[in-house]
């Protein structure tokens, strides 16, 4: 038994590394719960299903990206070590097989959640391919890289959760949609600036490569301001309860105090990195508390 466990431990570890689950697990919770909570109908078991489907769909995008980028990542020691395909720990055939099994599982769950969530989910999976597939590679085109990224990793997840419980014709989703896509756009610009030199060597001319680091930093500030304004509007029109603002403030004091104390001077990318996970945790925990209160009838 011990021998069998040891035999499977490394392959499973490599598969998990390919999913890069830790990089999006919290953000998908935020986008999914946001989409479900802003509507007025009762929440039921379908929320758990759409959360799993969204995790799988985003996971598929990350996995397919690593497969398509394996050759380029092999030229960077850090990326080669992280990417199990580049490192040769998973064969291309196995990686593709596992990745499309993940896409199939996501598609099946979306199918059982309804017609609109199914089409939105399939759009997410298609974008996951077009974003990284070398024959098209949307991420190499300025502006298109941002649009495809924010839809497949944020906006569509919110809409999948929202349309399970409410009609897409209702307008309650618009402001929260702007919040999550603006935050996601900040994340994409952050990654582009961080990987700018390597991407230039690989011939990827995304938005940050086109406008340069300084302009990219300005864009990052702009989208964060847009996210903040959209969130304030969401609160002011009553989509988010005022008591939740107090909860978020308390969580902010608890989770952001340490990064603030330890903040170091540097570029915006370097200075903001320690805040990313705590901010996502604040959003996820706050939304989970809101969900619990709603399920308990408070």
Short mmCIF file of C-alpha atoms in Angstrom, two decimals:
data_model
loop_
_atom_site.label_atom_id
_atom_site.label_comp_id
_atom_site.label_asym_id
_atom_site.label_seq_id
_atom_site.Cartn_x
_atom_site.Cartn_y
_atom_site.Cartn_z
CA UNK A 1 0.00 0.00 0.00
CA UNK A 2 2.81 2.39 0.94
CA UNK A 3 4.60 1.59 -2.33
CA UNK A 4 1.46 2.38 -4.33
CA UNK A 5 1.03 5.69 -2.51
CA UNK A 6 4.64 6.66 -3.19
CA UNK A 7 4.21 5.69 -6.83
CA UNK A 8 1.22 8.00 -7.26
CA UNK A 9 2.41 10.84 -5.04
CA UNK A 10 4.73 12.49 -7.57
CA UNK A 11 2.38 12.22 -10.62
CA UNK A 12 -0.48 13.69 -8.58
CA UNK A 13 1.80 16.44 -7.33
CA UNK A 14 2.79 17.28 -10.90
CA UNK A 15 -0.85 17.34 -12.04
CA UNK A 16 -1.70 19.69 -9.18
CA UNK A 17 1.26 21.88 -10.16
CA UNK A 18 -0.11 22.03 -13.71
CA UNK A 19 -3.48 23.29 -12.44
CA UNK A 20 -1.81 26.18 -10.51
CA UNK A 21 -4.89 26.01 -8.27
CA UNK A 22 -3.42 28.24 -5.58
CA UNK A 23 -3.22 31.17 -8.02
CA UNK A 24 -6.97 31.51 -8.60
CA UNK A 25 -8.86 29.51 -5.99
CA UNK A 26 -9.69 32.55 -3.82
CA UNK A 27 -10.47 34.91 -6.69
CA UNK A 28 -12.93 32.43 -8.23
CA UNK A 29 -14.68 32.21 -4.86
CA UNK A 30 -15.00 36.01 -4.88
CA UNK A 31 -16.33 36.28 -8.44
CA UNK A 32 -18.73 33.36 -8.02
CA UNK A 33 -20.15 34.44 -4.66
CA UNK A 34 -20.44 38.02 -5.88
CA UNK A 35 -22.48 36.86 -8.86
CA UNK A 36 -24.78 34.76 -6.71
CA UNK A 37 -25.23 37.18 -3.82
CA UNK A 38 -26.19 40.31 -5.79
CA UNK A 39 -29.42 38.75 -7.01
CA UNK A 40 -32.58 38.58 -4.87
CA UNK A 41 -33.80 34.99 -5.25
CA UNK A 42 -32.96 32.29 -2.66
CA UNK A 43 -29.56 30.60 -2.87
CA UNK A 44 -29.53 26.81 -3.23
CA UNK A 45 -27.18 23.87 -3.95
CA UNK A 46 -26.51 25.12 -7.47
CA UNK A 47 -24.11 27.68 -6.01
CA UNK A 48 -21.71 24.89 -5.05
CA UNK A 49 -21.97 23.37 -8.52
CA UNK A 50 -21.22 26.63 -10.32
CA UNK A 51 -18.30 27.28 -7.98
CA UNK A 52 -16.80 23.90 -8.92
CA UNK A 53 -17.49 24.53 -12.63
CA UNK A 54 -15.84 27.95 -12.43
CA UNK A 55 -12.81 26.48 -10.67
CA UNK A 56 -12.51 23.87 -13.40
CA UNK A 57 -12.96 26.38 -16.24
CA UNK A 58 -10.34 28.76 -14.87
CA UNK A 59 -8.09 25.79 -14.11
CA UNK A 60 -8.42 24.68 -17.72
CA UNK A 61 -7.27 28.12 -18.91
CA UNK A 62 -4.21 28.00 -16.65
CA UNK A 63 -3.37 24.42 -17.61
CA UNK A 64 -3.74 25.02 -21.35
CA UNK A 65 -1.62 28.15 -21.03
CA UNK A 66 1.21 26.22 -19.37
CA UNK A 67 1.11 23.55 -22.07
CA UNK A 68 1.25 26.09 -24.89
CA UNK A 69 3.95 28.10 -23.11
CA UNK A 70 6.03 25.06 -22.17
CA UNK A 71 8.65 25.68 -24.85
CA UNK A 72 9.04 29.35 -23.91
CA UNK A 73 9.01 28.61 -20.16
CA UNK A 74 11.85 26.12 -20.64
CA UNK A 75 14.11 29.10 -21.42
CA UNK A 76 13.45 30.63 -17.99
CA UNK A 77 14.85 28.55 -15.08
CA UNK A 78 12.18 29.74 -12.62
CA UNK A 79 9.28 29.10 -14.99
CA UNK A 80 10.77 25.81 -16.17
CA UNK A 81 10.87 24.57 -12.59
CA UNK A 82 7.27 25.65 -11.93
CA UNK A 83 5.83 24.32 -15.20
CA UNK A 84 5.81 20.49 -15.03
CA UNK A 85 5.53 20.25 -18.83
CA UNK A 86 8.62 22.41 -19.34
CA UNK A 87 10.45 20.40 -16.68
CA UNK A 88 9.55 17.14 -18.44
CA UNK A 89 7.65 15.77 -15.44
CA UNK A 90 4.46 15.42 -17.50
CA UNK A 91 4.38 14.44 -21.16
CA UNK A 92 2.51 16.63 -23.62
CA UNK A 93 0.01 13.84 -24.34
CA UNK A 94 -0.80 13.33 -20.67
CA UNK A 95 -0.98 17.07 -20.04
CA UNK A 96 -3.40 17.63 -22.94
CA UNK A 97 -5.51 14.62 -21.89
CA UNK A 98 -5.86 15.79 -18.30
CA UNK A 99 -6.47 19.40 -19.33
CA UNK A 100 -9.32 18.58 -21.71
CA UNK A 101 -10.84 16.21 -19.17
CA UNK A 102 -11.01 19.21 -16.85
CA UNK A 103 -12.71 21.23 -19.62
CA UNK A 104 -15.20 18.39 -20.24
CA UNK A 105 -16.07 18.20 -16.54
CA UNK A 106 -16.63 21.97 -16.43
CA UNK A 107 -18.81 21.86 -19.55
CA UNK A 108 -20.98 19.05 -18.16
CA UNK A 109 -21.62 20.92 -14.93
CA UNK A 110 -22.47 24.13 -16.80
CA UNK A 111 -24.87 22.12 -18.99
CA UNK A 112 -26.87 20.96 -15.96
CA UNK A 113 -27.02 24.50 -14.58
CA UNK A 114 -29.07 25.90 -17.45
CA UNK A 115 -28.82 27.17 -21.02
CA UNK A 116 -27.41 30.64 -20.30
CA UNK A 117 -24.80 29.46 -17.75
CA UNK A 118 -23.83 26.73 -20.24
CA UNK A 119 -23.20 29.20 -23.07
CA UNK A 120 -21.32 31.56 -20.76
CA UNK A 121 -19.25 28.68 -19.42
CA UNK A 122 -18.46 27.43 -22.92
CA UNK A 123 -17.41 30.96 -23.88
CA UNK A 124 -14.99 30.88 -20.95
CA UNK A 125 -13.52 27.55 -22.13
CA UNK A 126 -13.19 28.76 -25.72
CA UNK A 127 -11.45 31.93 -24.56
CA UNK A 128 -9.14 29.74 -22.49
CA UNK A 129 -8.00 28.12 -25.73
CA UNK A 130 -7.85 31.26 -27.88
CA UNK A 131 -5.93 33.18 -25.22
CA UNK A 132 -2.96 30.77 -25.25
CA UNK A 133 -3.15 28.64 -28.42
CA UNK A 134 -0.07 29.48 -30.45
CA UNK A 135 -1.99 29.68 -33.74
CA UNK A 136 -4.05 32.56 -32.35
CA UNK A 137 -2.71 33.54 -28.91
CA UNK A 138 -4.92 36.48 -27.97
CA UNK A 139 -2.54 37.34 -25.14
CA UNK A 140 0.04 38.57 -27.64
CA UNK A 141 -2.29 41.31 -28.98
CA UNK A 142 -2.56 44.62 -27.11
CA UNK A 143 -6.03 45.32 -25.67
CA UNK A 144 -7.33 41.90 -26.75
CA UNK A 145 -5.09 40.38 -24.11
CA UNK A 146 -6.85 42.42 -21.42
CA UNK A 147 -10.37 41.84 -22.72
CA UNK A 148 -9.98 38.08 -23.07
CA UNK A 149 -8.25 37.79 -19.70
CA UNK A 150 -10.89 39.67 -17.69
CA UNK A 151 -13.74 37.75 -19.32
CA UNK A 152 -12.37 34.22 -19.02
CA UNK A 153 -10.96 34.65 -15.49
CA UNK A 154 -13.48 36.98 -13.85
CA UNK A 155 -16.47 38.41 -15.71
CA UNK A 156 -17.88 35.20 -17.13
CA UNK A 157 -17.61 33.44 -13.75
CA UNK A 158 -19.68 36.17 -12.13
CA UNK A 159 -22.28 35.98 -14.89
CA UNK A 160 -22.46 32.17 -14.73
CA UNK A 161 -23.34 32.38 -11.03
CA UNK A 162 -25.71 35.30 -11.52
CA UNK A 163 -27.70 33.79 -14.40
CA UNK A 164 -28.43 30.60 -12.47
CA UNK A 165 -30.65 32.58 -10.13
CA UNK A 166 -31.62 35.70 -12.14
CA UNK A 167 -32.23 36.84 -15.71
CA UNK A 168 -29.34 38.39 -17.61
CA UNK A 169 -31.75 41.17 -18.68
CA UNK A 170 -31.77 42.52 -15.13
CA UNK A 171 -29.13 45.21 -14.56
CA UNK A 172 -28.02 44.33 -11.02
CA UNK A 173 -24.92 42.55 -12.34
CA UNK A 174 -23.38 45.51 -14.21
CA UNK A 175 -21.61 47.37 -11.37
CA UNK A 176 -20.28 44.19 -9.69
CA UNK A 177 -19.19 42.98 -13.13
CA UNK A 178 -17.15 46.17 -13.55
CA UNK A 179 -15.58 45.60 -10.11
CA UNK A 180 -14.32 42.09 -10.86
CA UNK A 181 -13.13 42.77 -14.41
CA UNK A 182 -11.28 45.90 -13.26
CA UNK A 183 -9.54 43.91 -10.51
CA UNK A 184 -8.76 41.15 -13.01
CA UNK A 185 -7.37 43.71 -15.46
CA UNK A 186 -5.09 45.01 -12.74
CA UNK A 187 -3.91 41.43 -12.20
CA UNK A 188 -3.21 40.93 -15.89
CA UNK A 189 -1.25 44.19 -16.12
CA UNK A 190 0.64 43.20 -12.97
CA UNK A 191 1.66 39.90 -14.59
CA UNK A 192 2.57 41.56 -17.88
CA UNK A 193 4.83 44.11 -16.19
CA UNK A 194 6.40 41.40 -14.02
CA UNK A 195 7.14 39.18 -17.05
CA UNK A 196 7.83 42.00 -19.49
CA UNK A 197 11.41 41.15 -20.41
CA UNK A 198 10.81 37.44 -20.83
CA UNK A 199 7.66 38.03 -22.90
CA UNK A 200 9.53 40.42 -25.19
CA UNK A 201 12.17 37.74 -25.79
CA UNK A 202 9.39 35.27 -26.60
CA UNK A 203 7.88 37.72 -29.11
CA UNK A 204 4.72 38.42 -27.09
CA UNK A 205 3.70 42.06 -27.64
CA UNK A 206 0.89 42.51 -25.15
CA UNK A 207 -0.48 45.77 -23.77
CA UNK A 208 2.34 46.38 -21.26
CA UNK A 209 4.95 45.72 -23.95
CA UNK A 210 3.23 48.21 -26.25
CA UNK A 211 2.75 51.07 -23.78
CA UNK A 212 5.81 50.50 -21.56
CA UNK A 213 6.19 50.05 -17.81
CA UNK A 214 5.34 53.62 -16.79
CA UNK A 215 2.09 53.74 -18.76
CA UNK A 216 1.22 50.22 -17.57
CA UNK A 217 1.64 51.35 -13.96
CA UNK A 218 -0.69 54.28 -14.64
CA UNK A 219 -3.24 51.91 -16.17
CA UNK A 220 -3.01 49.72 -13.07
CA UNK A 221 -3.88 52.69 -10.88
CA UNK A 222 -6.73 53.71 -13.18
CA UNK A 223 -8.38 50.27 -13.15
CA UNK A 224 -8.07 50.07 -9.36
CA UNK A 225 -9.80 53.44 -9.08
CA UNK A 226 -12.55 52.21 -11.41
CA UNK A 227 -12.94 49.06 -9.29
CA UNK A 228 -13.18 51.16 -6.13
CA UNK A 229 -15.77 53.54 -7.63
CA UNK A 230 -17.86 50.66 -8.97
CA UNK A 231 -17.74 48.96 -5.57
CA UNK A 232 -18.85 52.18 -3.85
CA UNK A 233 -21.73 52.47 -6.32
CA UNK A 234 -22.68 48.85 -5.66
CA UNK A 235 -22.89 49.62 -1.95
CA UNK A 236 -24.73 52.93 -2.38
CA UNK A 237 -27.51 51.40 -4.50
CA UNK A 238 -28.05 48.66 -1.93
CA UNK A 239 -26.70 45.61 -3.73
CA UNK A 240 -24.29 45.07 -0.84
CA UNK A 241 -25.58 45.55 2.74
CA UNK A 242 -24.01 48.31 4.80
CA UNK A 243 -23.19 45.97 7.69
CA UNK A 244 -20.92 44.03 5.31
CA UNK A 245 -18.84 47.19 4.84
CA UNK A 246 -18.12 47.12 8.57
CA UNK A 247 -17.15 43.44 8.37
CA UNK A 248 -14.81 44.16 5.46
CA UNK A 249 -13.25 47.06 7.38
CA UNK A 250 -12.55 44.82 10.40
CA UNK A 251 -11.08 42.14 8.15
CA UNK A 252 -9.00 44.81 6.45
CA UNK A 253 -7.47 45.91 9.76
CA UNK A 254 -6.68 42.32 10.70
CA UNK A 255 -5.27 41.12 7.36
CA UNK A 256 -3.65 44.28 5.98
CA UNK A 257 -1.89 45.55 9.09
CA UNK A 258 1.15 43.30 8.66
CA UNK A 259 1.71 44.06 4.93
CA UNK A 260 1.34 47.78 5.65
CA UNK A 261 3.93 47.65 8.44
CA UNK A 262 6.34 45.69 6.25
CA UNK A 263 5.77 47.70 3.07
CA UNK A 264 8.96 48.47 1.17
CA UNK A 265 9.76 51.07 -1.42
CA UNK A 266 9.97 49.92 -5.00
CA UNK A 267 7.95 49.70 -8.17
CA UNK A 268 4.19 49.42 -8.00
CA UNK A 269 4.47 45.74 -8.84
CA UNK A 270 6.91 45.09 -5.99
CA UNK A 271 4.98 47.22 -3.47
CA UNK A 272 1.54 45.81 -4.23
CA UNK A 273 2.42 42.10 -4.36
CA UNK A 274 2.17 41.49 -0.55
CA UNK A 275 -1.35 42.97 -0.53
CA UNK A 276 -2.89 40.79 -3.24
CA UNK A 277 -3.66 37.64 -1.25
CA UNK A 278 -4.89 39.48 1.88
CA UNK A 279 -7.25 41.64 -0.22
CA UNK A 280 -8.67 38.56 -1.94
CA UNK A 281 -9.08 36.86 1.44
CA UNK A 282 -10.97 39.90 2.74
CA UNK A 283 -13.37 39.67 -0.20
CA UNK A 284 -13.82 35.89 0.05
CA UNK A 285 -14.36 35.85 3.83
CA UNK A 286 -16.71 38.83 3.67
CA UNK A 287 -18.82 37.25 0.94
CA UNK A 288 -18.86 33.92 2.81
CA UNK A 289 -20.18 35.70 5.92
CA UNK A 290 -22.83 37.42 3.78
CA UNK A 291 -23.80 34.06 2.28
CA UNK A 292 -24.04 32.44 5.72
CA UNK A 293 -26.23 35.26 7.03
CA UNK A 294 -28.52 34.95 4.04
CA UNK A 295 -28.81 31.16 4.32
CA UNK A 296 -29.60 31.52 8.02
CA UNK A 297 -32.25 34.13 7.26
CA UNK A 298 -30.60 37.10 8.98
#
